[in-house]
Amino acid sequence: MNKKYRKPIIAGNWKMNMLCSQTKDFADELKPLLPKNRSSEAVLCVPYPLIGSVLKAVKGLRVAVGAQDVSIYDKGAYTGEVSAEMLADLGVKYCIVGHSERRAYHGETDAQVCAKAKKLLEHGITPIICVGETLEQRELDITMEWVSMQVKGAFAGMDGADVRKCVIAYEPVWAIGTGKTATAEQAQEVCEYIRGVVRKLYDARTARSLPVLYGGSMNAKNAAELLACPDIDGGLIGGASLKPADFSVIINAANEE
Ligand code: PGA
C-alpha cells in the first residue's frame, strides 16, 4: 500500500542492555553516521534508569527516546511500576507494549497490552504494539489468525483516531534474537495482512496511516530489502541497535525508502 501516508520509523530496542555510563559514547559514535536530511524517525527504547542519560546524550540528534513497558495503573501503591504520566513528564515519546519477551516471561495478556496502550495515548506517548507468532504457530499455519487476534485485542475499545496514533510491530517470535530473519516475502505478507485487519475493523484511512514495523533479527545487511516492502514501514531492532554503526546503516536504509 502507498507508503506516502506513513513516515518510516526505525526503533531500537535495547532490552536489558547498556549502562548509563555508556550512553554518551554511543551517541557520540552515532552522531556523525546519521544522514543529514532525514525523513525517517529514529527512536531508542531503553531501560527506565537509562532514559534520562539517553535523552541528554541524543540532544540535537533528532532521535526520540522510548521506554519498553508501562504500568496499566495511573499512580499510587503499585510498587515497582512506572506510569505513563512519569514517562511523558521525562520526555519519552514512544513505548513498546506487548513485546513477546514480556508476554512470555511476565504473562502479559492482550487485555493488558490494550490497557497499557490506552494509558500511553492518554499521555501523548506513541505505543509500539508488538504482535507475532511462535514457530509452532507458523508450522500449524495459524499465523494470520493469531496475529489478527493480537491486533484486535490490542485495539479493543479504541476508535479510529486512537488507532491512528499507534504503531504496530510485527515480530515473529522465532526470528527474535535468533539471527533467523523472516524473508521479505514472509514479513510483507503478514504486515499487509495486519493492515487488512485494521481496514476491516476501522476504515481505509486508518489502515493506510498506521505504521507497521518488522522486527526480528533485522540488521545492517537485510534491512534495505525488508524496508523496501510496500507494507513494512520501519523496524524494531534489538541486537543491531546496540551498535551505532549497524543502527545507522538501518536508519540510512529507511531514509532512502
Ligand atoms: P532482535 O530483537 O533484532 O535482536 O532480533 C528484536 C526485538 O525483539 O525487538
mmCIF file of C-alpha atoms and ligand atoms in Angstrom:
data_model
loop_
_atom_site.group_PDB
_atom_site.id
_atom_site.type_symbol
_atom_site.label_atom_id
_atom_site.label_comp_id
_atom_site.label_asym_id
_atom_site.label_seq_id
_atom_site.Cartn_x
_atom_site.Cartn_y
_atom_site.Cartn_z
ATOM 1 C CA MET A 1 0.000 0.000 0.000
ATOM 2 C CA ASN A 2 1.150 3.532 -0.774
ATOM 3 C CA LYS A 3 3.815 4.490 1.730
ATOM 4 C CA LYS A 4 3.474 8.240 1.291
ATOM 5 C CA TYR A 5 0.951 8.339 4.135
ATOM 6 C CA ARG A 6 3.440 6.962 6.659
ATOM 7 C CA LYS A 7 6.787 8.145 7.979
ATOM 8 C CA PRO A 8 9.383 5.348 8.305
ATOM 9 C CA ILE A 9 10.264 4.568 11.938
ATOM 10 C CA ILE A 10 13.451 2.842 12.994
ATOM 11 C CA ALA A 11 13.149 1.958 16.670
ATOM 12 C CA GLY A 12 15.964 0.384 18.634
ATOM 13 C CA ASN A 13 15.047 -1.920 21.492
ATOM 14 C CA TRP A 14 17.979 -2.067 23.866
ATOM 15 C CA LYS A 15 16.165 -4.616 26.079
ATOM 16 C CA MET A 16 18.120 -5.106 29.358
ATOM 17 C CA ASN A 17 21.439 -3.997 27.892
ATOM 18 C CA MET A 18 23.754 -0.990 28.215
ATOM 19 C CA LEU A 19 24.595 1.204 31.216
ATOM 20 C CA CYS A 20 24.106 4.916 31.903
ATOM 21 C CA SER A 21 27.875 5.304 31.707
ATOM 22 C CA GLN A 22 27.857 4.031 28.091
ATOM 23 C CA THR A 23 25.159 6.262 26.620
ATOM 24 C CA LYS A 24 27.313 9.303 25.813
ATOM 25 C CA ASP A 25 29.854 7.220 23.904
ATOM 26 C CA PHE A 26 27.007 5.566 21.999
ATOM 27 C CA ALA A 27 25.522 8.924 20.971
ATOM 28 C CA ASP A 28 28.914 10.410 20.095
ATOM 29 C CA GLU A 29 29.580 7.447 17.805
ATOM 30 C CA LEU A 30 26.119 7.602 16.249
ATOM 31 C CA LYS A 31 26.103 11.350 15.568
ATOM 32 C CA PRO A 32 28.435 11.529 12.522
ATOM 33 C CA LEU A 33 26.788 8.441 10.988
ATOM 34 C CA LEU A 34 23.267 9.833 10.825
ATOM 35 C CA PRO A 35 22.060 11.123 7.456
ATOM 36 C CA LYS A 36 21.848 14.925 7.233
ATOM 37 C CA ASN A 37 18.359 15.230 5.776
ATOM 38 C CA ARG A 38 16.278 12.564 7.326
ATOM 39 C CA SER A 39 12.665 11.719 6.580
ATOM 40 C CA SER A 40 12.693 8.705 8.886
ATOM 41 C CA GLU A 41 12.096 8.815 12.628
ATOM 42 C CA ALA A 42 14.789 7.223 14.802
ATOM 43 C CA VAL A 43 13.885 6.033 18.280
ATOM 44 C CA LEU A 44 15.804 4.348 21.097
ATOM 45 C CA CYS A 45 13.670 2.339 23.539
ATOM 46 C CA VAL A 46 15.832 1.940 26.592
ATOM 47 C CA PRO A 47 15.594 0.586 30.166
ATOM 48 C CA TYR A 48 13.964 3.026 32.636
ATOM 49 C CA PRO A 49 17.148 4.008 34.505
ATOM 50 C CA LEU A 50 18.825 4.975 31.227
ATOM 51 C CA ILE A 51 16.071 7.283 29.956
ATOM 52 C CA GLY A 52 17.493 10.470 31.488
ATOM 53 C CA SER A 53 21.036 9.905 30.299
ATOM 54 C CA VAL A 54 19.953 8.872 26.783
ATOM 55 C CA LEU A 55 17.720 11.948 26.492
ATOM 56 C CA LYS A 56 20.723 14.087 27.371
ATOM 57 C CA ALA A 57 23.119 12.179 25.124
ATOM 58 C CA VAL A 58 20.949 12.362 21.978
ATOM 59 C CA LYS A 59 20.014 16.030 22.314
ATOM 60 C CA GLY A 60 20.173 17.658 18.898
ATOM 61 C CA LEU A 61 20.395 14.331 17.026
ATOM 62 C CA ARG A 62 16.674 14.077 16.228
ATOM 63 C CA VAL A 63 16.495 10.743 17.964
ATOM 64 C CA ALA A 64 13.401 10.198 20.101
ATOM 65 C CA VAL A 65 13.575 8.240 23.334
ATOM 66 C CA GLY A 66 11.197 5.435 24.194
ATOM 67 C CA ALA A 67 10.532 3.045 27.070
ATOM 68 C CA GLN A 68 9.971 -0.711 26.907
ATOM 69 C CA ASP A 69 6.948 -1.113 29.167
ATOM 70 C CA VAL A 70 4.467 0.916 31.212
ATOM 71 C CA SER A 71 2.051 0.333 34.056
ATOM 72 C CA ILE A 72 -1.659 -0.167 33.463
ATOM 73 C CA TYR A 73 -2.249 1.956 36.588
ATOM 74 C CA ASP A 74 -2.232 5.730 36.947
ATOM 75 C CA LYS A 75 -0.452 6.238 40.275
ATOM 76 C CA GLY A 76 -0.372 5.102 43.870
ATOM 77 C CA ALA A 77 0.501 1.920 45.725
ATOM 78 C CA TYR A 78 1.940 -0.136 42.854
ATOM 79 C CA THR A 79 5.481 -0.914 43.976
ATOM 80 C CA GLY A 80 7.893 -1.298 41.106
ATOM 81 C CA GLU A 81 5.579 0.177 38.480
ATOM 82 C CA VAL A 82 6.244 3.165 36.214
ATOM 83 C CA SER A 83 3.306 5.210 34.939
ATOM 84 C CA ALA A 84 2.682 6.725 31.513
ATOM 85 C CA GLU A 85 2.482 10.139 33.172
ATOM 86 C CA MET A 86 6.002 9.699 34.598
ATOM 87 C CA LEU A 87 7.324 8.731 31.165
ATOM 88 C CA ALA A 88 5.638 11.690 29.474
ATOM 89 C CA ASP A 89 6.982 14.014 32.167
ATOM 90 C CA LEU A 90 10.521 12.846 31.350
ATOM 91 C CA GLY A 91 10.117 13.481 27.625
ATOM 92 C CA VAL A 92 9.511 9.922 26.440
ATOM 93 C CA LYS A 93 7.766 9.848 23.039
ATOM 94 C CA TYR A 94 7.335 6.106 22.366
ATOM 95 C CA CYS A 95 6.836 2.971 24.436
ATOM 96 C CA ILE A 96 6.949 -0.688 23.412
ATOM 97 C CA VAL A 97 3.999 -2.734 24.673
ATOM 98 C CA GLY A 98 3.351 -6.448 24.461
ATOM 99 C CA HIS A 99 6.838 -7.437 23.392
ATOM 100 C CA SER A 100 6.959 -11.228 23.074
ATOM 101 C CA GLU A 101 9.521 -11.375 25.889
ATOM 102 C CA ARG A 102 7.062 -9.655 28.220
ATOM 103 C CA ARG A 103 4.249 -11.905 27.032
ATOM 104 C CA ALA A 104 6.422 -14.995 27.563
ATOM 105 C CA TYR A 105 8.256 -14.145 30.813
ATOM 106 C CA HIS A 106 5.695 -11.899 32.501
ATOM 107 C CA GLY A 107 2.468 -13.444 31.256
ATOM 108 C CA GLU A 108 1.331 -10.224 29.597
ATOM 109 C CA THR A 109 -2.113 -10.649 28.013
ATOM 110 C CA ASP A 110 -3.802 -8.889 25.098
ATOM 111 C CA ALA A 111 -6.092 -7.145 27.617
ATOM 112 C CA GLN A 112 -3.069 -5.734 29.470
ATOM 113 C CA VAL A 113 -1.439 -4.708 26.203
ATOM 114 C CA CYS A 114 -4.620 -2.826 25.329
ATOM 115 C CA ALA A 115 -4.804 -1.160 28.762
ATOM 116 C CA LYS A 116 -1.151 -0.082 28.528
ATOM 117 C CA ALA A 117 -1.581 1.319 25.025
ATOM 118 C CA LYS A 118 -4.580 3.360 26.219
ATOM 119 C CA LYS A 119 -2.631 4.785 29.182
ATOM 120 C CA LEU A 120 0.169 5.830 26.842
ATOM 121 C CA LEU A 121 -2.253 7.522 24.458
ATOM 122 C CA GLU A 122 -3.779 9.457 27.368
ATOM 123 C CA HIS A 123 -0.339 10.977 27.920
ATOM 124 C CA GLY A 124 0.602 11.586 24.294
ATOM 125 C CA ILE A 125 3.080 8.697 24.034
ATOM 126 C CA THR A 126 3.031 6.514 20.922
ATOM 127 C CA PRO A 127 2.553 2.826 21.774
ATOM 128 C CA ILE A 128 4.599 0.400 19.670
ATOM 129 C CA ILE A 129 2.380 -2.667 19.974
ATOM 130 C CA CYS A 130 4.186 -5.948 19.291
ATOM 131 C CA VAL A 131 2.458 -8.956 17.744
ATOM 132 C CA GLY A 132 3.814 -12.142 16.233
ATOM 133 C CA GLU A 133 3.564 -15.900 16.060
ATOM 134 C CA THR A 134 5.776 -18.621 17.509
ATOM 135 C CA LEU A 135 7.459 -21.187 15.269
ATOM 136 C CA GLU A 136 4.898 -23.760 16.359
ATOM 137 C CA GLN A 137 2.039 -21.469 15.318
ATOM 138 C CA ARG A 138 3.670 -20.807 11.944
ATOM 139 C CA GLU A 139 4.069 -24.543 11.379
ATOM 140 C CA LEU A 140 0.434 -25.104 12.329
ATOM 141 C CA ASP A 141 -0.448 -22.465 9.721
ATOM 142 C CA ILE A 142 -2.307 -20.268 12.211
ATOM 143 C CA THR A 143 -0.046 -17.192 11.909
ATOM 144 C CA MET A 144 -2.724 -14.933 10.459
ATOM 145 C CA GLU A 145 -5.423 -15.964 12.960
ATOM 146 C CA TRP A 146 -3.020 -15.468 15.860
ATOM 147 C CA VAL A 147 -1.723 -12.105 14.749
ATOM 148 C CA SER A 148 -5.230 -10.922 13.908
ATOM 149 C CA MET A 149 -6.387 -11.873 17.415
ATOM 150 C CA GLN A 150 -3.486 -9.954 18.977
ATOM 151 C CA VAL A 151 -4.215 -6.857 16.875
ATOM 152 C CA LYS A 152 -7.934 -6.950 17.695
ATOM 153 C CA GLY A 153 -7.147 -7.488 21.387
ATOM 154 C CA ALA A 154 -4.712 -4.569 21.492
ATOM 155 C CA PHE A 155 -7.185 -2.197 19.822
ATOM 156 C CA ALA A 156 -10.264 -3.317 21.782
ATOM 157 C CA GLY A 157 -12.400 -0.288 22.632
ATOM 158 C CA MET A 158 -10.248 2.159 20.662
ATOM 159 C CA ASP A 159 -11.707 4.363 17.964
ATOM 160 C CA GLY A 160 -10.006 5.101 14.637
ATOM 161 C CA ALA A 161 -8.447 8.316 15.941
ATOM 162 C CA ASP A 162 -6.692 6.361 18.741
ATOM 163 C CA VAL A 163 -5.503 3.631 16.379
ATOM 164 C CA ARG A 164 -4.015 6.243 14.046
ATOM 165 C CA LYS A 165 -1.764 7.325 16.936
ATOM 166 C CA CYS A 166 -0.358 3.791 17.406
ATOM 167 C CA VAL A 167 2.399 1.784 15.747
ATOM 168 C CA ILE A 168 2.293 -1.984 15.236
ATOM 169 C CA ALA A 169 5.474 -4.058 15.212
ATOM 170 C CA TYR A 170 5.182 -7.477 13.603
ATOM 171 C CA GLU A 171 7.812 -9.621 15.279
ATOM 172 C CA PRO A 172 7.739 -13.345 14.579
ATOM 173 C CA VAL A 173 8.915 -14.870 17.875
ATOM 174 C CA TRP A 174 11.105 -17.385 16.041
ATOM 175 C CA ALA A 175 13.063 -14.539 14.441
ATOM 176 C CA ILE A 176 13.824 -12.559 17.618
ATOM 177 C CA GLY A 177 17.443 -12.722 18.695
ATOM 178 C CA THR A 178 17.949 -15.907 16.701
ATOM 179 C CA GLY A 179 19.671 -14.488 13.638
ATOM 180 C CA LYS A 180 16.832 -16.124 11.683
ATOM 181 C CA THR A 181 15.091 -13.280 9.849
ATOM 182 C CA ALA A 182 11.730 -13.700 8.172
ATOM 183 C CA THR A 183 12.149 -13.423 4.418
ATOM 184 C CA ALA A 184 10.971 -10.149 2.931
ATOM 185 C CA GLU A 185 8.023 -12.078 1.416
ATOM 186 C CA GLN A 186 7.019 -13.599 4.783
ATOM 187 C CA ALA A 187 7.305 -10.254 6.582
ATOM 188 C CA GLN A 188 5.449 -8.338 3.863
ATOM 189 C CA GLU A 189 2.674 -10.943 3.777
ATOM 190 C CA VAL A 190 1.908 -10.576 7.487
ATOM 191 C CA CYS A 191 2.335 -6.774 7.571
ATOM 192 C CA GLU A 192 -0.077 -6.458 4.636
ATOM 193 C CA TYR A 193 -2.480 -8.802 6.393
ATOM 194 C CA ILE A 194 -2.338 -6.690 9.580
ATOM 195 C CA ARG A 195 -3.191 -3.595 7.552
ATOM 196 C CA GLY A 196 -6.141 -5.507 6.099
ATOM 197 C CA VAL A 197 -7.371 -6.429 9.592
ATOM 198 C CA VAL A 198 -7.247 -2.747 10.578
ATOM 199 C CA ARG A 199 -9.079 -1.762 7.385
ATOM 200 C CA LYS A 200 -11.886 -4.196 8.209
ATOM 201 C CA LEU A 201 -12.061 -3.102 11.859
ATOM 202 C CA TYR A 202 -11.891 0.625 11.074
ATOM 203 C CA ASP A 203 -11.514 2.137 7.604
ATOM 204 C CA ALA A 204 -9.100 2.675 4.714
ATOM 205 C CA ARG A 205 -7.778 5.938 6.147
ATOM 206 C CA THR A 206 -6.831 4.300 9.448
ATOM 207 C CA ALA A 207 -5.227 1.327 7.666
ATOM 208 C CA ARG A 208 -3.115 3.446 5.362
ATOM 209 C CA SER A 209 -1.882 5.785 8.093
ATOM 210 C CA LEU A 210 -0.903 3.082 10.626
ATOM 211 C CA PRO A 211 2.848 2.391 10.601
ATOM 212 C CA VAL A 212 3.591 -1.353 10.644
ATOM 213 C CA LEU A 213 7.195 -2.216 11.529
ATOM 214 C CA TYR A 214 9.018 -5.510 11.143
ATOM 215 C CA GLY A 215 11.195 -6.840 13.953
ATOM 216 C CA GLY A 216 13.280 -9.988 14.376
ATOM 217 C CA SER A 217 16.984 -10.103 13.535
ATOM 218 C CA MET A 218 16.799 -7.047 11.301
ATOM 219 C CA ASN A 219 20.355 -5.939 10.706
ATOM 220 C CA ALA A 220 22.603 -3.775 8.558
ATOM 221 C CA LYS A 221 22.641 -6.415 5.806
ATOM 222 C CA ASN A 222 18.963 -7.332 5.464
ATOM 223 C CA ALA A 223 17.306 -4.008 6.388
ATOM 224 C CA ALA A 224 17.157 -2.472 2.904
ATOM 225 C CA GLU A 225 15.316 -5.443 1.403
ATOM 226 C CA LEU A 226 12.793 -5.611 4.265
ATOM 227 C CA LEU A 227 12.220 -1.849 4.306
ATOM 228 C CA ALA A 228 11.585 -1.804 0.562
ATOM 229 C CA CYS A 229 8.427 -3.912 1.023
ATOM 230 C CA PRO A 230 5.243 -1.894 0.428
ATOM 231 C CA ASP A 231 3.665 -2.608 3.835
ATOM 232 C CA ILE A 232 6.800 -2.514 6.017
ATOM 233 C CA ASP A 233 7.193 0.990 7.397
ATOM 234 C CA GLY A 234 10.268 0.535 9.524
ATOM 235 C CA GLY A 235 11.890 -1.774 12.024
ATOM 236 C CA LEU A 236 12.056 -2.683 15.691
ATOM 237 C CA ILE A 237 15.663 -3.604 16.161
ATOM 238 C CA GLY A 238 17.193 -5.417 19.117
ATOM 239 C CA GLY A 239 20.790 -6.628 18.775
ATOM 240 C CA ALA A 240 21.755 -4.328 15.898
ATOM 241 C CA SER A 241 20.556 -1.218 17.787
ATOM 242 C CA LEU A 242 23.318 -1.694 20.342
ATOM 243 C CA LYS A 243 25.976 -0.888 17.734
ATOM 244 C CA PRO A 244 25.896 2.674 16.379
ATOM 245 C CA ALA A 245 27.477 1.594 13.080
ATOM 246 C CA ASP A 246 24.820 -1.054 12.403
ATOM 247 C CA PHE A 247 21.931 1.034 13.722
ATOM 248 C CA SER A 248 22.892 3.963 11.486
ATOM 249 C CA VAL A 249 23.013 1.731 8.385
ATOM 250 C CA ILE A 250 19.399 0.741 9.103
ATOM 251 C CA ILE A 251 18.350 4.373 9.664
ATOM 252 C CA ASN A 252 20.023 5.283 6.366
ATOM 253 C CA ALA A 253 18.252 2.431 4.576
ATOM 254 C CA ALA A 254 14.871 3.674 5.871
ATOM 255 C CA ASN A 255 15.708 7.173 4.779
ATOM 256 C CA GLU A 256 16.166 6.025 1.212
ATOM 257 C CA GLU A 257 12.737 4.438 1.101
HETATM 258 P P1 PGA B 1 16.429 -8.688 17.532
HETATM 259 O O1 PGA B 1 15.263 -8.206 18.511
HETATM 260 O O2 PGA B 1 16.604 -7.608 16.490
HETATM 261 O O3 PGA B 1 17.645 -8.826 18.411
HETATM 262 O O4 PGA B 1 16.004 -9.970 16.923
HETATM 263 C C1 PGA B 1 14.125 -7.550 18.014
HETATM 264 C C2 PGA B 1 13.156 -7.298 19.140
HETATM 265 O O5 PGA B 1 12.996 -8.180 19.997
HETATM 266 O O6 PGA B 1 12.521 -6.237 19.218
#
